[in-house]
Coordinates of C-alpha atoms in Angstrom, one line a residue:
M1 CA 131.4 86.1 67.1
D2 CA 132.2 84.6 70.5
A3 CA 129.7 85.7 73.2
T4 CA 132.5 86.2 75.6
T5 CA 134.2 88.8 73.4
A6 CA 131.2 90.5 71.7
R7 CA 130.9 94.0 72.9
C8 CA 128.3 96.7 72.1
D9 CA 130.0 100.1 71.6
A10 CA 128.6 103.3 73.0
V11 CA 127.0 104.5 69.8
T12 CA 125.3 101.1 69.1
L13 CA 124.2 101.0 72.7
E14 CA 122.2 104.2 72.3
I15 CA 120.7 102.9 69.0
V16 CA 119.7 99.7 70.7
R17 CA 118.2 101.6 73.6
G18 CA 116.2 103.7 71.3
A19 CA 115.0 100.7 69.4
L20 CA 113.9 98.9 72.6
R21 CA 112.1 102.0 73.8
A22 CA 110.3 102.2 70.4
A23 CA 109.3 98.6 70.6
Q24 CA 107.9 99.1 74.1
A25 CA 106.0 102.2 73.0
E26 CA 104.5 100.3 70.1
M27 CA 103.4 97.6 72.4
E28 CA 101.7 100.1 74.7
A29 CA 99.9 101.8 71.7
L30 CA 98.5 98.5 70.6
V31 CA 97.1 97.7 74.0
E32 CA 95.6 101.2 74.3
R33 CA 93.9 101.0 70.9
T34 CA 92.5 97.5 71.1
A35 CA 91.6 96.8 74.8
M36 CA 87.9 96.9 75.6
S37 CA 87.7 97.9 79.3
A38 CA 87.8 101.6 80.1
F39 CA 90.4 101.1 82.9
I40 CA 92.9 100.0 80.3
R41 CA 91.7 101.9 77.2
E42 CA 91.0 105.3 78.8
K43 CA 92.8 105.2 82.1
K44 CA 96.0 103.5 80.7
D45 CA 96.3 101.1 83.6
F46 CA 98.7 98.8 81.8
Y47 CA 102.5 98.3 81.5
T48 CA 105.0 96.6 79.2
A49 CA 108.6 95.6 79.8
L50 CA 111.5 93.9 77.9
F51 CA 113.8 91.4 79.6
D52 CA 117.2 89.8 78.8
A53 CA 117.5 86.1 77.9
E54 CA 117.5 85.2 81.6
G55 CA 114.3 87.1 82.4
V56 CA 116.0 90.1 84.1
M57 CA 114.0 93.3 83.3
A58 CA 116.2 95.5 81.1
V59 CA 113.7 98.1 79.9
G60 CA 110.6 98.8 82.0
S61 CA 107.9 101.4 82.3
N62 CA 108.4 104.3 84.8
V63 CA 106.2 102.6 87.4
P64 CA 107.8 101.8 90.7
V65 CA 105.7 98.7 91.6
F66 CA 107.4 96.1 89.5
G67 CA 108.9 93.1 91.2
D68 CA 110.6 90.1 89.5
I69 CA 107.9 89.4 87.0
A70 CA 109.5 86.4 85.2
A71 CA 110.7 84.3 88.2
P72 CA 107.2 83.0 89.1
V73 CA 106.9 81.5 85.6
F74 CA 110.4 80.0 85.8
R75 CA 109.6 78.2 89.0
H76 CA 107.0 76.1 87.1
F77 CA 108.3 76.2 83.6
P78 CA 112.1 76.1 83.4
K79 CA 113.7 78.4 80.8
A80 CA 115.5 75.5 79.1
G81 CA 112.2 73.9 78.1
M82 CA 110.6 77.0 76.6
R83 CA 110.0 77.2 72.9
D84 CA 109.4 79.9 70.3
G85 CA 105.8 80.9 70.4
D86 CA 105.2 80.1 74.0
L87 CA 103.0 82.4 76.1
Y88 CA 102.7 82.3 79.9
W89 CA 100.1 83.9 82.1
Y90 CA 99.4 84.5 85.8
N91 CA 97.9 86.9 88.4
D92 CA 98.7 85.0 91.6
C93 CA 100.0 87.7 94.0
Y94 CA 101.2 85.3 96.7
E95 CA 102.8 82.9 94.3
S96 CA 104.7 85.8 92.7
G97 CA 105.8 87.2 96.0
G98 CA 104.2 90.5 95.2
A99 CA 105.5 90.9 91.6
V100 CA 101.8 91.6 91.1
S101 CA 100.1 92.9 94.2
H102 CA 96.4 92.6 93.5
S103 CA 94.5 90.0 91.6
N104 CA 93.0 92.3 88.9
D105 CA 96.5 92.6 87.3
Q106 CA 97.1 90.0 84.7
V107 CA 100.7 89.2 83.5
F108 CA 101.4 87.8 80.0
L109 CA 105.1 86.8 79.4
A110 CA 106.7 85.3 76.3
P111 CA 110.2 84.2 75.3
V112 CA 111.9 85.6 72.2
F113 CA 114.1 83.3 70.0
L114 CA 116.4 84.0 67.1
E115 CA 117.5 81.0 65.1
G116 CA 116.8 78.7 68.0
R117 CA 118.6 80.7 70.6
R118 CA 116.6 82.4 73.4
V119 CA 117.5 86.1 73.3
A120 CA 114.9 87.9 75.4
F121 CA 111.5 87.9 77.1
V122 CA 108.6 90.4 76.7
M123 CA 105.8 91.2 79.1
G124 CA 102.4 92.9 79.0
W125 CA 100.4 93.6 82.2
A126 CA 97.0 95.2 82.6
H127 CA 94.3 95.7 85.2
F128 CA 91.2 93.7 84.2
A129 CA 87.9 95.3 85.2
D130 CA 86.2 92.3 86.8
I131 CA 87.6 88.8 87.6
G132 CA 84.8 87.7 89.9
G133 CA 84.9 87.9 93.7
L134 CA 82.7 89.5 96.3
R135 CA 81.5 92.6 94.4
P136 CA 81.5 93.7 90.7
G137 CA 84.9 95.1 90.0
S138 CA 86.5 92.5 92.3
I139 CA 87.7 95.2 94.7
S140 CA 85.8 96.0 97.8
P141 CA 86.6 97.4 101.2
D142 CA 84.4 94.6 102.6
A143 CA 86.8 91.9 101.5
T144 CA 88.5 89.9 104.3
D145 CA 90.5 87.4 102.2
I146 CA 91.9 87.2 98.7
F147 CA 89.4 84.6 97.6
Q148 CA 86.8 87.4 97.8
E149 CA 88.8 89.4 95.3
G150 CA 88.4 87.2 92.2
V151 CA 89.8 84.1 90.5
I152 CA 93.5 83.3 91.1
I153 CA 95.6 82.2 88.1
P154 CA 98.9 80.5 89.0
P155 CA 101.5 80.5 86.3
V156 CA 100.2 78.6 83.3
R157 CA 101.4 78.1 79.8
L158 CA 98.7 79.6 77.7
V159 CA 100.2 79.0 74.2
R160 CA 102.5 76.2 72.9
D161 CA 103.2 75.4 69.3
G162 CA 100.5 77.7 68.2
E163 CA 97.9 76.0 70.3
V164 CA 96.0 78.3 72.7
N165 CA 94.8 76.8 76.0
E166 CA 91.2 77.9 75.4
A167 CA 89.9 75.8 78.3
A168 CA 92.0 77.9 80.8
L169 CA 90.6 81.1 79.2
R170 CA 87.1 79.9 79.3
I171 CA 87.4 79.2 83.0
F172 CA 88.8 82.7 83.5
Y173 CA 86.0 84.4 81.5
R174 CA 83.3 82.3 83.2
N175 CA 84.5 83.6 86.6
G176 CA 84.0 87.3 85.6
R177 CA 80.8 89.3 85.3
Y178 CA 81.7 90.8 82.0
P179 CA 83.3 88.0 80.0
R180 CA 83.2 89.8 76.6
I181 CA 85.3 92.7 78.0
A182 CA 87.7 90.3 79.7
Q183 CA 88.1 88.4 76.4
G184 CA 88.8 91.6 74.5
D185 CA 91.4 92.7 77.1
A186 CA 93.1 89.3 77.0
R187 CA 93.3 89.4 73.2
A188 CA 94.8 92.9 73.3
L189 CA 97.5 91.9 75.8
M190 CA 98.3 88.8 73.8
A191 CA 98.6 90.8 70.6
S192 CA 100.8 93.3 72.3
V193 CA 103.2 90.6 73.6
A194 CA 103.2 89.0 70.1
L195 CA 104.2 92.4 68.7
G196 CA 106.9 92.7 71.3
V197 CA 108.3 89.3 70.4
T198 CA 108.5 90.4 66.7
R199 CA 110.2 93.7 67.5
M200 CA 112.7 92.1 69.9
R201 CA 113.5 89.4 67.3
E202 CA 114.1 92.2 64.7
V203 CA 116.5 94.0 67.0
A204 CA 118.4 90.8 67.7
A205 CA 118.6 90.0 64.0
R206 CA 119.8 93.5 63.2
F207 CA 122.6 93.7 65.7
G208 CA 123.2 90.1 66.5
A209 CA 122.2 88.1 69.6
D210 CA 125.6 88.7 71.3
I211 CA 125.5 92.4 70.8
L212 CA 122.0 92.6 72.1
A213 CA 122.9 90.6 75.1
D214 CA 125.8 92.9 75.9
A215 CA 123.7 96.0 75.3
L216 CA 121.1 94.8 77.8
A217 CA 123.8 93.9 80.3
Q218 CA 125.3 97.4 79.9
L219 CA 121.9 99.0 80.4
L220 CA 121.4 97.1 83.6
A221 CA 124.9 97.9 84.9
R222 CA 124.6 101.6 84.0
T223 CA 121.4 101.9 85.9
E224 CA 122.7 100.1 88.9
A225 CA 125.9 102.2 89.0
T226 CA 123.9 105.5 88.6
V227 CA 121.5 104.6 91.4
R228 CA 124.2 103.4 93.7
A229 CA 126.2 106.6 93.1
R230 CA 123.1 108.7 93.9
L231 CA 122.5 106.7 97.1
R232 CA 126.0 107.4 98.2
E233 CA 125.5 111.1 97.5
T234 CA 122.3 111.2 99.5
F235 CA 122.8 108.9 102.5
A236 CA 125.7 109.3 104.9
V237 CA 127.0 106.3 106.7
G238 CA 124.6 105.3 109.4
T239 CA 120.9 104.6 109.7
H240 CA 118.1 106.9 108.5
R241 CA 114.5 106.4 109.7
F242 CA 111.1 107.5 108.6
T243 CA 107.5 106.7 109.5
D244 CA 104.3 107.3 107.6
R245 CA 100.8 106.0 108.2
I246 CA 97.5 105.2 106.6
D247 CA 94.1 106.0 108.2
G248 CA 92.7 102.5 108.5
D249 CA 91.3 99.5 106.7
G250 CA 87.5 100.1 106.6
H251 CA 86.9 97.5 109.3
G252 CA 87.5 99.8 112.3
N253 CA 91.3 99.1 112.5
G254 CA 94.1 101.6 112.2
P255 CA 95.9 103.8 111.8
F256 CA 98.7 101.5 110.4
R257 CA 102.3 102.7 110.5
I258 CA 104.8 102.1 107.8
R259 CA 108.2 102.2 109.5
L260 CA 111.3 102.3 107.2
S261 CA 115.0 102.6 107.8
L262 CA 117.8 102.7 105.3
T263 CA 121.3 101.9 106.6
R264 CA 124.5 102.7 104.7
T265 CA 127.4 100.6 106.1
P266 CA 131.0 101.7 106.2
E267 CA 131.6 99.2 103.4
D268 CA 128.9 101.1 101.2
R269 CA 126.3 98.4 101.5
F270 CA 122.7 99.7 101.5
I271 CA 120.1 97.9 103.6
L272 CA 116.4 98.8 103.7
D273 CA 114.5 97.5 106.7
A274 CA 110.7 97.5 107.0
T275 CA 110.4 94.9 109.7
E276 CA 109.0 97.4 112.3
T277 CA 106.0 98.2 110.1
D278 CA 102.6 97.4 111.8
D279 CA 101.0 94.0 111.6
Q280 CA 98.8 93.1 108.6
S281 CA 95.3 94.3 108.4
P282 CA 92.0 92.3 108.5
G283 CA 90.8 94.6 105.7
P284 CA 92.2 94.7 102.1
V285 CA 94.8 97.5 102.6
N286 CA 97.7 95.0 102.8
F287 CA 100.5 95.6 100.3
L288 CA 102.4 92.5 99.5
M289 CA 105.6 94.3 98.6
H290 CA 108.1 92.5 96.5
P291 CA 111.7 93.1 97.8
D292 CA 112.5 94.8 94.4
V293 CA 109.9 97.6 94.9
P294 CA 111.9 99.9 97.2
G295 CA 114.9 99.9 94.9
M296 CA 112.6 100.5 91.8
A297 CA 111.0 103.4 93.5
L298 CA 114.2 105.0 94.7
G299 CA 115.7 104.4 91.3
L300 CA 112.8 106.1 89.6
F301 CA 113.4 109.2 91.8
F302 CA 117.2 109.3 91.3
L303 CA 116.9 108.7 87.5
G304 CA 113.9 111.0 87.1
G305 CA 114.0 113.3 84.1
D306 CA 117.1 111.9 82.6
P307 CA 116.2 110.6 79.0
T308 CA 119.5 108.7 78.7
Q309 CA 118.6 106.4 81.6
V310 CA 116.4 103.3 81.7
V311 CA 114.4 102.2 84.7
N312 CA 115.2 98.5 85.0
A313 CA 116.3 95.7 87.4
G314 CA 119.5 97.7 88.0
C315 CA 117.5 99.9 90.4
P316 CA 116.8 97.2 93.0
R317 CA 120.3 95.7 92.5
A318 CA 121.6 99.0 94.0
I319 CA 120.0 98.0 97.3
D320 CA 122.0 95.2 98.9
A321 CA 119.3 93.8 101.1
V322 CA 115.6 94.5 101.8
R323 CA 114.3 93.1 105.1
L324 CA 110.5 92.5 105.5
R325 CA 108.6 90.8 108.3
E326 CA 106.0 88.1 107.5
G327 CA 102.7 89.0 109.0
S328 CA 103.2 92.8 108.6
L329 CA 101.2 95.3 106.5
L330 CA 104.0 95.1 103.8
Q331 CA 104.4 91.2 103.9
P332 CA 101.0 89.8 104.9
R333 CA 100.3 86.1 105.2
F334 CA 98.2 84.2 102.7
P335 CA 95.2 84.6 102.3
A336 CA 95.0 88.2 103.5
P337 CA 93.1 90.5 101.2
L338 CA 95.0 92.9 99.0
G339 CA 92.5 94.7 96.8
L340 CA 93.0 98.2 98.2
R341 CA 96.8 97.8 98.5
G342 CA 97.1 100.9 96.3
L343 CA 96.7 103.4 99.2
T344 CA 99.3 101.6 101.3
M345 CA 101.7 101.4 98.3
M346 CA 101.3 105.2 97.8
R347 CA 102.1 105.8 101.5
M348 CA 105.1 103.5 101.2
L349 CA 106.4 105.5 98.2
A350 CA 105.9 108.7 100.2
A351 CA 107.8 107.1 103.1
L352 CA 110.7 106.5 100.8
N353 CA 110.7 110.2 99.9
G354 CA 110.7 110.8 103.7
L355 CA 113.9 108.7 104.0
V356 CA 115.6 110.8 101.4
A357 CA 114.3 114.0 103.1
V358 CA 115.6 112.9 106.5
A359 CA 119.0 112.3 105.0
G360 CA 119.0 115.8 103.7
G361 CA 118.0 115.0 100.1
K362 CA 115.6 117.1 98.0
A363 CA 112.8 114.6 97.7
P364 CA 109.2 115.9 97.2
A365 CA 106.9 116.2 100.1
A366 CA 104.2 113.5 100.4
H367 CA 101.5 112.9 97.8
A368 CA 97.9 111.9 98.3
A369 CA 96.9 108.4 97.4
Y370 CA 94.8 108.3 94.2
V371 CA 91.1 107.8 94.9
I372 CA 89.1 104.8 93.6
I373 CA 85.3 104.5 93.3
L374 CA 83.2 101.7 91.9
L375 CA 79.6 102.6 91.0
R376 CA 77.6 99.5 90.2
G377 CA 74.0 99.1 89.3
S378 CA 71.5 98.9 86.4
A379 CA 70.2 101.3 83.9
G380 CA 67.7 100.6 81.2
G381 CA 67.5 97.0 82.4
R382 CA 71.2 96.4 81.9
P383 CA 74.0 96.1 84.5
F384 CA 76.9 98.6 84.5
L385 CA 80.2 99.0 86.3
M386 CA 81.9 102.4 86.5
S387 CA 85.4 101.9 87.9
D388 CA 87.0 105.3 88.2
G389 CA 90.4 106.4 89.6
I390 CA 90.4 110.0 90.4
G391 CA 93.5 112.3 90.5
V392 CA 95.0 113.9 93.7
G393 CA 97.7 116.4 94.5
Y394 CA 101.4 115.4 94.5
G395 CA 103.9 116.8 96.9
A396 CA 105.8 120.0 96.3
R397 CA 109.4 119.6 94.9
D398 CA 112.3 121.6 96.1
T399 CA 112.3 123.9 93.1
A400 CA 108.7 123.6 91.9
D401 CA 105.1 123.3 93.0
G402 CA 103.6 119.8 93.3
I403 CA 101.6 118.5 90.3
D404 CA 97.8 119.0 90.4
A405 CA 95.3 116.3 89.6
V406 CA 97.5 113.3 89.1
Y407 CA 96.0 109.8 89.1
F408 CA 99.2 107.7 89.1
V409 CA 102.3 108.2 87.0
A410 CA 101.3 108.0 83.3
Q411 CA 97.7 107.1 83.9
E412 CA 94.9 109.5 83.2
N413 CA 91.5 110.7 84.5
Y414 CA 88.4 109.9 82.5
P415 CA 87.3 112.8 80.3
A416 CA 83.8 114.2 81.1
E417 CA 82.5 113.3 77.6
F418 CA 83.6 109.7 78.0
L419 CA 81.9 109.3 81.4
E420 CA 78.6 110.7 80.2
L421 CA 78.5 108.6 77.0
E422 CA 79.6 105.4 78.7
Y423 CA 77.8 105.4 82.0
P424 CA 74.4 106.6 83.5
V425 CA 75.9 109.7 85.2
R426 CA 76.0 113.4 84.4
L427 CA 79.1 115.3 85.4
R428 CA 78.0 118.5 87.1
H429 CA 81.3 119.8 88.3
Y430 CA 85.0 118.9 87.5
G431 CA 87.8 121.1 88.7
L432 CA 90.6 121.6 91.2
H433 CA 90.1 121.2 94.9
C434 CA 90.8 124.7 96.3
D435 CA 93.1 124.9 99.3
S436 CA 93.9 121.2 99.1
G437 CA 97.5 121.8 98.2
G438 CA 99.8 122.0 101.2
P439 CA 101.0 125.6 101.9
G440 CA 104.7 126.1 101.3
R441 CA 107.4 128.1 99.5
C442 CA 106.6 125.5 96.8
R443 CA 102.9 124.7 97.1
G444 CA 101.6 121.1 97.1
G445 CA 99.6 120.0 94.2
C446 CA 95.8 120.3 94.4
G447 CA 93.4 117.5 94.3
V448 CA 90.2 117.2 92.3
V449 CA 86.5 118.0 92.8
R450 CA 84.0 115.8 90.9
E451 CA 80.3 115.9 91.2
Y452 CA 78.3 113.1 89.5
E453 CA 74.5 113.1 89.2
V454 CA 73.2 109.5 89.2
L455 CA 70.9 108.7 86.3
A456 CA 70.6 105.0 86.9
E457 CA 67.5 103.5 88.5
E458 CA 69.7 102.1 91.3
A459 CA 73.3 102.1 92.1
V460 CA 75.7 100.9 94.9
L461 CA 78.9 102.8 95.5
S462 CA 82.3 101.6 96.8
V463 CA 84.8 104.2 97.8
R464 CA 88.5 104.2 98.7
I465 CA 90.0 107.4 100.0
D466 CA 92.9 107.8 102.4
G467 CA 94.7 110.7 104.1
V468 CA 91.5 112.0 105.8
E469 CA 92.9 111.7 109.3
N470 CA 96.6 111.5 108.3
P471 CA 97.0 113.9 105.4
P472 CA 100.2 113.9 103.2
W473 CA 103.0 115.5 105.1
G474 CA 104.9 118.7 104.3
A475 CA 108.6 119.1 104.5
D476 CA 111.3 121.7 105.2
G477 CA 108.7 124.0 106.8
G478 CA 105.9 123.2 104.3
R479 CA 102.6 122.1 105.6
S480 CA 100.5 119.0 105.0
G481 CA 98.1 118.7 102.2
G482 CA 94.4 119.0 102.6
P483 CA 92.2 115.9 103.1
G484 CA 89.5 114.6 100.8
R485 CA 86.0 113.5 101.5
V486 CA 82.9 111.9 99.8
V487 CA 79.5 113.5 100.2
V488 CA 76.1 112.6 98.8
N489 CA 73.7 115.4 98.0
P490 CA 75.9 118.2 99.4
G491 CA 74.2 121.4 100.6
T492 CA 70.8 119.8 100.9
A493 CA 68.7 118.5 103.9
G494 CA 69.7 115.0 102.8
E495 CA 73.4 115.6 102.8
R496 CA 75.4 112.6 104.1
L497 CA 79.2 112.1 104.5
L498 CA 80.3 108.6 103.5
R499 CA 83.0 106.6 105.3
P500 CA 86.3 107.0 103.4
L501 CA 86.7 103.2 103.0
S502 CA 83.2 101.8 102.5
D503 CA 81.0 99.7 100.3
G504 CA 77.2 99.2 100.0
N505 CA 76.5 102.9 99.8
R506 CA 73.1 103.0 98.0
L507 CA 72.3 105.8 95.6
R508 CA 69.1 106.6 93.7
R509 CA 68.3 108.4 90.5
G510 CA 68.9 112.2 91.0
D511 CA 71.4 111.8 93.9
V512 CA 74.5 113.9 93.6
L513 CA 77.8 112.3 94.5
R514 CA 80.6 114.9 95.3
I515 CA 84.1 113.6 95.6
E516 CA 86.9 115.9 96.9
T517 CA 90.4 114.4 96.7
G518 CA 93.4 115.3 98.8
G519 CA 96.3 117.5 97.9
G520 CA 100.1 117.0 98.3
G521 CA 102.3 118.4 101.0
G522 CA 104.1 121.7 100.7
R523 CA 107.8 122.3 100.8
G524 CA 109.6 125.3 102.4
H525 CA 108.0 127.9 104.7
P526 CA 104.8 129.3 103.3
F527 CA 105.8 132.9 104.1
D528 CA 108.8 132.4 101.7
R529 CA 106.4 132.0 98.8
A530 CA 106.5 135.0 96.5
A531 CA 103.4 137.1 97.0
A532 CA 102.8 137.3 93.3
A533 CA 102.7 133.5 93.2
V534 CA 100.1 133.4 95.9
L535 CA 98.1 135.9 94.0
A536 CA 98.3 133.8 90.9
D537 CA 97.1 130.8 93.0
V538 CA 94.1 132.8 94.2
L539 CA 93.2 134.0 90.7
G540 CA 93.6 130.4 89.4
G541 CA 91.3 128.9 92.0
M542 CA 94.0 126.9 93.8
V543 CA 94.1 129.0 97.0
S544 CA 91.2 130.9 98.6
L545 CA 91.5 134.5 99.8
A546 CA 91.2 133.4 103.4
A547 CA 94.0 130.8 103.0
A548 CA 96.2 133.3 101.3
R549 CA 96.0 135.5 104.4
R550 CA 96.0 132.7 107.0
D551 CA 98.6 130.3 105.5
Y552 CA 100.8 132.5 103.4
G553 CA 100.6 135.9 105.1
V554 CA 99.5 137.6 101.9
A555 CA 96.7 140.1 101.9
I556 CA 94.8 140.5 98.6
R557 CA 92.3 143.2 97.9
D558 CA 90.5 143.9 94.6
G559 CA 92.6 141.3 92.8
T560 CA 96.0 142.8 93.8
V561 CA 98.5 142.2 96.6
D562 CA 98.2 144.7 99.4
G563 CA 101.9 145.3 100.1
P564 CA 101.8 147.0 103.5
A565 CA 99.2 144.6 104.9
T566 CA 101.2 141.6 103.6
A567 CA 104.4 143.0 105.2
A568 CA 102.6 143.3 108.5
L569 CA 101.2 139.8 108.3
R570 CA 104.6 138.3 107.4
A571 CA 106.3 140.1 110.2
A572 CA 104.6 137.6 112.6
R573 CA 106.3 134.6 110.9
P574 CA 105.3 131.4 112.6
A575 CA 108.0 128.9 113.6
A576 CA 108.4 125.8 111.6
L577 CA 110.1 122.4 111.9
A578 CA 111.3 119.7 109.5
F579 CA 107.9 118.0 108.9
H580 CA 104.3 118.9 109.2
R581 CA 101.1 116.7 109.4
G582 CA 98.5 118.6 111.2
G583 CA 101.3 120.2 113.3
Y584 CA 105.0 120.7 113.0
A585 CA 107.4 118.0 114.3
H586 CA 111.1 117.1 114.0
A587 CA 110.1 113.6 113.1
L588 CA 106.7 112.0 112.2
D589 CA 105.4 109.0 114.1

């Protein structure tokens, strides 16, 4: 059949879409079941994606931080010279223009051939626990350049004609502190990509290369058309602006403002501008944002919950231009450190929600940035590294409360049993952080409280927590979420509060480490929340009795709502404005 006339009909398109989703899920299951590091195996910090024959992502994970993954490989290895069985690898953030945005993330990419014709690419990507650098875990608030964050791998061909470049892998393993774990994770990713190649080839053989090509083109076009239509529904002609900010960089600098604008021209072009964002940071909170990321994030919001849609490169195609300024927090100059870029990325995603809210859309209020700790030390004469990402509260939605205790998208918190079996700690307390969810008609999600008792002879803690001074904002009369904090030996004479971005915090056997993570912002005026819902929050441990009275105007006595007292409290309804972060404002700065 002629490629110019081959068409995939609507029914076949859905069958192909389902087959591709199944292939992607199978790849993910293989990584999860065979990787060695806890950050991949337990926390699920890995992604897979499927691409068309030109390397355009056609089926991706629901994660809004993808850039153009394939282009960095093509700059060094032209597509025309690729062969069946090739495998390519990199983690170079600056070389990829932010397609990967910190060095722990390793990308493995392979072409797919059917009868000598290139029909697709597949990708596996995962966060490796340690790749060298300044501190175990390769992520530290102390870093001042990217060379302190581990080995940098430019795009290399790892496999050709069945021959694995073992020398390149040996160099990589030698630069990490836990080579056996890195070896196991690399093998898991390589096996996942090989499985993806097999499944994509099977799909191509079943339907034909031309039908597959047209199906992928239709999925891309459908996503782009849907996102562009939603952009037109949300943003009136003109320029819409929003500013969010992070607390600092751990080196005494900050706050740093992320200033975004989105312009819809009379010709229906959409232009996102981040050039007014503050200058880059000396510390490692810089986020090297690929220009595709804003479109991916907005696309994920607009497509959210629709099982017929696919998150792919059609999302960023719906944005006609993304303007970034070199030397800014979102486009730092090499070799600025990037290890803690996650907190800036989360604030940037919240700022995109803010743009939608300014335009009158129903985006959620701001979420907190997930918390990262790295506990390093020795126990029983052996070194250990406990890298833990801890859940936070997400912003309230227009019709529902924010989600409690979310780490990031589809990733997970470590179970208590796993922590105690794997590391020299005892988990003394694990629950929701009361009063951390921003008050509102729809309450912001609550953060987490975790208390670890240290059982190791010695340990050093690195901590990354944001939103202490600038908590996640509330919207439409809702109030900002509560901040987090990190405390050692709480309630004792030796209690000490740790800096939110800090490393080198020494702990001893018997010390108790208490981590309280932040909550999401609320949406809608708190006095509009049903009194019965406030009572349920109190009984469920999300809201205290004092906060129910102070923030929601609900009086609770003996486990029930006191109707007359509540009516009296709510008669003195405080005024509210569009946004709230510590206080109400028409616009945030």
